[in-house]
CSV table of C-alpha atoms in Angstrom, one decimal:
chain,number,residue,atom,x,y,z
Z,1,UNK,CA,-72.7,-10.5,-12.0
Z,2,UNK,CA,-76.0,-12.1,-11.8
Z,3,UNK,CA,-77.8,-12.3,-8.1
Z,4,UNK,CA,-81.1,-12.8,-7.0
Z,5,UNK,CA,-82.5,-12.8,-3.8
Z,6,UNK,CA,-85.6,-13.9,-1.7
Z,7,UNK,CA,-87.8,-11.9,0.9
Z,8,UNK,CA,-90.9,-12.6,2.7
Z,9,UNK,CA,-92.1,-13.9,6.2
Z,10,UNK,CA,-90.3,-16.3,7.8
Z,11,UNK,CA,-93.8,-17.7,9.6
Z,12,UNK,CA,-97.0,-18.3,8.0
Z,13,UNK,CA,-100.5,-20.1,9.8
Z,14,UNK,CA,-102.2,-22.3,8.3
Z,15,UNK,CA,-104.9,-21.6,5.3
Z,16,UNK,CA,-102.9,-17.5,5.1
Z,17,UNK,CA,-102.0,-16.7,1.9
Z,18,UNK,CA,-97.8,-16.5,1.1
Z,19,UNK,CA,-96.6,-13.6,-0.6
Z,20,UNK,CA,-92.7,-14.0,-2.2
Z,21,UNK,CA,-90.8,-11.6,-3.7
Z,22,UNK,CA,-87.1,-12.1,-5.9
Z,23,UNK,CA,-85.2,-9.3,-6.2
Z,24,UNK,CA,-82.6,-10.2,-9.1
Z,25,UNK,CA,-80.0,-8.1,-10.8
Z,26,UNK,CA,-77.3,-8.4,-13.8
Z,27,UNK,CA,-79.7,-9.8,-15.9
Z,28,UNK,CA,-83.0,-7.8,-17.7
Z,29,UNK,CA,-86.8,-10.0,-17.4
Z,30,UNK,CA,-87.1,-7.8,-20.8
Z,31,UNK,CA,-84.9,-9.8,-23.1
Z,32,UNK,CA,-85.9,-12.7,-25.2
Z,33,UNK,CA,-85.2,-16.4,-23.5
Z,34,UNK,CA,-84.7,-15.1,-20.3
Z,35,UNK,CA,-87.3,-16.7,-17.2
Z,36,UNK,CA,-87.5,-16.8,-13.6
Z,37,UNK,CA,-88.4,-19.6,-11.9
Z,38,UNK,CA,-89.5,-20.7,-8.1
Z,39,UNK,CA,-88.5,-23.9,-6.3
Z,40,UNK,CA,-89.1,-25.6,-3.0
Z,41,UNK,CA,-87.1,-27.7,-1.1
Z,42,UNK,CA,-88.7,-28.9,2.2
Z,43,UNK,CA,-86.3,-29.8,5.0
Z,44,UNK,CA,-84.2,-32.4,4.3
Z,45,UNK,CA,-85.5,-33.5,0.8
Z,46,UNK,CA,-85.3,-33.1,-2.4
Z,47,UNK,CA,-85.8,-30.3,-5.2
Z,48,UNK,CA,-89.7,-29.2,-5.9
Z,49,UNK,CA,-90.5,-26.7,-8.9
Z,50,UNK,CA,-93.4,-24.2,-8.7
Z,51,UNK,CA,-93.6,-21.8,-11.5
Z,52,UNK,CA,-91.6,-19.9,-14.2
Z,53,UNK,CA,-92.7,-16.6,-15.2
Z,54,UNK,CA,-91.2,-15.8,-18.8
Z,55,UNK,CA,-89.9,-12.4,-20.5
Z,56,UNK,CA,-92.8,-12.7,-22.4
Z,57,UNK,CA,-95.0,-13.0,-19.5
Z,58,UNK,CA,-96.2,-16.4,-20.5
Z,59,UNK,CA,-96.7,-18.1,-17.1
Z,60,UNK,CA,-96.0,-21.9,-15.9
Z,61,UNK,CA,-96.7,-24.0,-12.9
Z,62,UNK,CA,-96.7,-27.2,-10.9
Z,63,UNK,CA,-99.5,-29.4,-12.3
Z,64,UNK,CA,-99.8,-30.3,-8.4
Z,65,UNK,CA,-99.7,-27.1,-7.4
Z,66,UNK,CA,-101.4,-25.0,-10.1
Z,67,UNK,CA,-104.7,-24.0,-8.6
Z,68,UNK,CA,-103.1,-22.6,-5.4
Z,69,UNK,CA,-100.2,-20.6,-7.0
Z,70,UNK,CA,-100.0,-16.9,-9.3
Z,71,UNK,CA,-96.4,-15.8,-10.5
Z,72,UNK,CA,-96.4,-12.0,-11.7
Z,73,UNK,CA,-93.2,-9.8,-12.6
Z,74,UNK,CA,-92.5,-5.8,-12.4
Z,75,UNK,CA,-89.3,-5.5,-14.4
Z,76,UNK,CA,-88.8,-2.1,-13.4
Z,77,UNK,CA,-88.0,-3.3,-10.0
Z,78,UNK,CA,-85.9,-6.5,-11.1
Z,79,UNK,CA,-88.6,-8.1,-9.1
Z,80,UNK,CA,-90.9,-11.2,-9.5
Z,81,UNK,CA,-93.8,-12.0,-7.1
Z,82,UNK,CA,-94.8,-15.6,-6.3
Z,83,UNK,CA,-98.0,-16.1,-4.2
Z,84,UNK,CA,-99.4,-19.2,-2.9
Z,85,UNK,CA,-102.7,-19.9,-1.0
Z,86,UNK,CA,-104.1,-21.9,1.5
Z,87,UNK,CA,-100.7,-22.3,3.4
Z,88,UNK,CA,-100.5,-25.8,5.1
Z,89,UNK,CA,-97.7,-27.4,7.1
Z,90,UNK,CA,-97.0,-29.5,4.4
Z,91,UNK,CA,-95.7,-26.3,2.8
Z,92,UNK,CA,-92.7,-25.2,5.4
Z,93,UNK,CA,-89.6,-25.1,3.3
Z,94,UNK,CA,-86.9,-23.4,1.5
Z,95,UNK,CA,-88.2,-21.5,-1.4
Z,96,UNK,CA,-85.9,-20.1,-3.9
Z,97,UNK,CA,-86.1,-18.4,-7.0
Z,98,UNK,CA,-83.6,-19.0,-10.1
Z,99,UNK,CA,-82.4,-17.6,-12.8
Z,100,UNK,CA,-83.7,-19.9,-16.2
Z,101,UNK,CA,-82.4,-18.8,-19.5
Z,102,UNK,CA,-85.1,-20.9,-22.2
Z,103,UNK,CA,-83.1,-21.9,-25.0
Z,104,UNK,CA,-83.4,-24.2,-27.9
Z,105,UNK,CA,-81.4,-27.1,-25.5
Z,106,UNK,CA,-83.2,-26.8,-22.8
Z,107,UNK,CA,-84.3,-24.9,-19.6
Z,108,UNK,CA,-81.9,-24.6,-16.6
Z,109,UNK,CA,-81.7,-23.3,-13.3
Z,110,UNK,CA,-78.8,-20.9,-12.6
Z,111,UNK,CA,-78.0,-19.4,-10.6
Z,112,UNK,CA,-80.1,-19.3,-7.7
Z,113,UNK,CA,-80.7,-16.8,-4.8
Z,114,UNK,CA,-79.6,-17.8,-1.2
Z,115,UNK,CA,-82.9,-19.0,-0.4
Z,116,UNK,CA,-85.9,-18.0,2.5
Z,117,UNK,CA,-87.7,-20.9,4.9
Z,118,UNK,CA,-90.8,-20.7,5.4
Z,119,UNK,CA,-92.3,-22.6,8.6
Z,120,UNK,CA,-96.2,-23.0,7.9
Z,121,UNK,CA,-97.4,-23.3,11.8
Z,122,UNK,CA,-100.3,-22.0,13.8
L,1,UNK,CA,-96.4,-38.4,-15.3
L,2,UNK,CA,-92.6,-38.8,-15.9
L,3,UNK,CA,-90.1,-39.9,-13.1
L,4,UNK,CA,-86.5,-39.9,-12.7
L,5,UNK,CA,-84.3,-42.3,-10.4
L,6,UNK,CA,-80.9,-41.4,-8.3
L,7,UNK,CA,-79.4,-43.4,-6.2
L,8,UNK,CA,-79.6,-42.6,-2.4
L,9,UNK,CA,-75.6,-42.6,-1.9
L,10,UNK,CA,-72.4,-42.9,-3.6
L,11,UNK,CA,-69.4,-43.0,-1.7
L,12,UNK,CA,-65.7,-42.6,-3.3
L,13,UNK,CA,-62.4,-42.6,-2.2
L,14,UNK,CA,-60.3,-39.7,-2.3
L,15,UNK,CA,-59.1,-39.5,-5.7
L,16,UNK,CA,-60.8,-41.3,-7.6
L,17,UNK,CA,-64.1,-41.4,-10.0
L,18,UNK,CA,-67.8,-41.2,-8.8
L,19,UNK,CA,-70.5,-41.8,-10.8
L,20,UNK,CA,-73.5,-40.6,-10.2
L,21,UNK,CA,-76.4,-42.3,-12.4
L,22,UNK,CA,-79.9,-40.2,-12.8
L,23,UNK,CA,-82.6,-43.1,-14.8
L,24,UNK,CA,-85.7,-42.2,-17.0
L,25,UNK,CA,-87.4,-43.6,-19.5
L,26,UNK,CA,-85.8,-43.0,-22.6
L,27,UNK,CA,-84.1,-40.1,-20.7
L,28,UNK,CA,-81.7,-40.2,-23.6
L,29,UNK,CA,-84.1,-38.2,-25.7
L,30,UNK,CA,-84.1,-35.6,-22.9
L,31,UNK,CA,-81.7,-32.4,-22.0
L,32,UNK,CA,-80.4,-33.3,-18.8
L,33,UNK,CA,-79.2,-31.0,-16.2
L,34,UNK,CA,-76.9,-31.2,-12.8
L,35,UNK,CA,-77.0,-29.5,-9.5
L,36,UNK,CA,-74.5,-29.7,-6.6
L,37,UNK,CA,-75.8,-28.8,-3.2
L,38,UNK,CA,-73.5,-28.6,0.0
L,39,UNK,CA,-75.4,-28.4,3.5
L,40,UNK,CA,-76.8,-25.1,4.0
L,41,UNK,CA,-76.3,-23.7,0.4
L,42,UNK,CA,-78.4,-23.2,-2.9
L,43,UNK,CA,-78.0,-25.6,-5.5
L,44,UNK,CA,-75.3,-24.7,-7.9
L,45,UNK,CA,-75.7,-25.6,-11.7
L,46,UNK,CA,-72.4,-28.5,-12.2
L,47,UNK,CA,-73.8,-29.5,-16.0
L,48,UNK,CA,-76.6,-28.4,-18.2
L,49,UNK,CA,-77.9,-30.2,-21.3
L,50,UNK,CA,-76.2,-33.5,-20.5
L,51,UNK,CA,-72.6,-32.2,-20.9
L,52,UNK,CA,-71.7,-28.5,-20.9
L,53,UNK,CA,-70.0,-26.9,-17.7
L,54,UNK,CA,-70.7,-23.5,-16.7
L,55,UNK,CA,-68.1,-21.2,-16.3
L,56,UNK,CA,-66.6,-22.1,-13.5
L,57,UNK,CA,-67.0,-25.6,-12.5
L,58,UNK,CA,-63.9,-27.6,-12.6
L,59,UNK,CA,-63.2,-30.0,-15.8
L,60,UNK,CA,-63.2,-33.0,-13.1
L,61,UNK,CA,-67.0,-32.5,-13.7
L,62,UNK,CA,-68.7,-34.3,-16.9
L,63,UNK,CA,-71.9,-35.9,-17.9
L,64,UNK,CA,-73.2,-38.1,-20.1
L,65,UNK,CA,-77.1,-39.5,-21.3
L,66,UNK,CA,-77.9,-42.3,-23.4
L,67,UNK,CA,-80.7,-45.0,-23.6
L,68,UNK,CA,-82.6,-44.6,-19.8
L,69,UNK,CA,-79.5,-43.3,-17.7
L,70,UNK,CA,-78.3,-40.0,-17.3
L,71,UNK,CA,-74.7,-39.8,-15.9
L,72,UNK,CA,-72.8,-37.2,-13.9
L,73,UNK,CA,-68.9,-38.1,-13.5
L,74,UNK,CA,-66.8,-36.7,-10.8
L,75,UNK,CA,-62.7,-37.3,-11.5
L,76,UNK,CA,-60.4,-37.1,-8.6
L,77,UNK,CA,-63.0,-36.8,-6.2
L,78,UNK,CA,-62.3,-34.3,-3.4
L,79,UNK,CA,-63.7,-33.8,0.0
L,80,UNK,CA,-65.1,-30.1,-1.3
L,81,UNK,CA,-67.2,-32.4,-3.4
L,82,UNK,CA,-69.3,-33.8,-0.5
L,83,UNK,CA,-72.8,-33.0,-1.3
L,84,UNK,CA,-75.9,-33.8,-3.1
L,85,UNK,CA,-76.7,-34.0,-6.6
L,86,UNK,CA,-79.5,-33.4,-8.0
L,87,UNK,CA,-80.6,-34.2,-12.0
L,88,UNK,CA,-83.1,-32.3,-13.6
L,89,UNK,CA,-85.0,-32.7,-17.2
L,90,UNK,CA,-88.0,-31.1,-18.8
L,91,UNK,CA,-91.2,-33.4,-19.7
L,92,UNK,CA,-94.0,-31.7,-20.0
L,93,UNK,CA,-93.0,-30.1,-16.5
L,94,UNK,CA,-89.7,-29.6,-14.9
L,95,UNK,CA,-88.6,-32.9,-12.8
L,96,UNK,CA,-85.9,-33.5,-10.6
L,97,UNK,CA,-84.6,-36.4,-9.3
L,98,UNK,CA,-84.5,-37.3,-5.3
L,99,UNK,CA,-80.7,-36.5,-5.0
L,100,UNK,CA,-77.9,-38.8,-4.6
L,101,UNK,CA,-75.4,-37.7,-1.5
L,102,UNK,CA,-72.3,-38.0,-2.2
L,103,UNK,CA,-69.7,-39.3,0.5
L,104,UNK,CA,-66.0,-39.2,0.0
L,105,UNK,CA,-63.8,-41.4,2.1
């Protein structure tokens, strides 16, 4: 059974630095095709990707977002790290991290941990 | 950059068919993927490239893409079904649509 799940601080101020971590399991960041990736979703509207971080360790992000965020893995702890600076208001939402198998049809979310909200607020 | 369109709302009566549209420029030419999302929960992956089911989601659940509309298909709609939908395709960067909630009378 594939799971994953989120941790880090529930508050952040403004212009801090974020620091999230996915803890996954039933699946290895070792074998070929497989990715993690990190979406947003701030209250009440829609879906927002961040970043993928691949088995390879080939590394995606947000166009938007790019300059603000790094995405780093330790597979020896199932774990990958997202961290994104210069926290603003603007941020406070639901980030998750996902599951995302590359494959020659396409890239796809699933599944996806439970979630974590962040509230950016001084 | 590339953008994709969802209606805000679909209602449907109980038992019958929504359809749930997702519009892109030539989004035919793309892999286009599903998500359900009830209140309070992660997303859940409904269809992925256009029209494969995961293990798990009931065969009421089907999808189409052709020309610049993306389509997600709901048979015998059921109140568990209340939620939002979310379409998803790669293009150059991964973009999702704004999410079409769906109401079921």
């Amino acid at each position: 059974q594939v799971t994953l799940r989120e941790s880090g601080p529930a508050l952040v101020k403004p212009t801090q630095t974020l620091t999230l971590t996915c803890t996954f399991s039933g699946f290895s960041l070792t074998t070929s095709g497989m990715c993690v990736s990190w979406i947003r979703q701030p209250p009440g509207k829609a879906l927002e990707w961040l970043a993928r971080i691949d088995w390879d360790n080939d590394r995606h992000y947000s166009t938007s977002l790019k300059t603000r965020l790094t995405i780093s893995k330790d597979t020896s702890k199932n774990q990958v790290v997202l961290i994104m600076t210069n926290m603003d208001p603007a941020d406070t939402a639901t980030y998750y991290c996902a599951r995302t198998p590359r494959t020659s049809v396409g890239n796809w979310f699933d599944p996806w941990g439970q979630g974590t909200l962040v509230t950016v607020s001084s | 950059s590339y953008e994709v369109t969802q209606t805000l709302s679909v209602s449907v009566a109980l038992g019958q068919t929504a359809i749930i549209t997702c519009g892109g420029n030539n989004i035919g030419d793309k892999g286009v993927h599903w998500y359900q999302q009830k209140p309070g929960q992660a997303p859940v992956l409904v269809i992925y490239s256009n029209t494969n089911r995961p293990s798990g989601i009931p065969e009421r659940f089907s999808g189409s893409n052709s020309g610049n509309t993306a389509t997600l298909t709901i048979s015998r709609a059921q109140g568990g079904d209340e939620a939002d939908y979310y379409c998803q395709v790669w293009h150059t960067s991964v973009v999702f649509g704004g999410g079409t909630k769906l109401t079921v009378l």
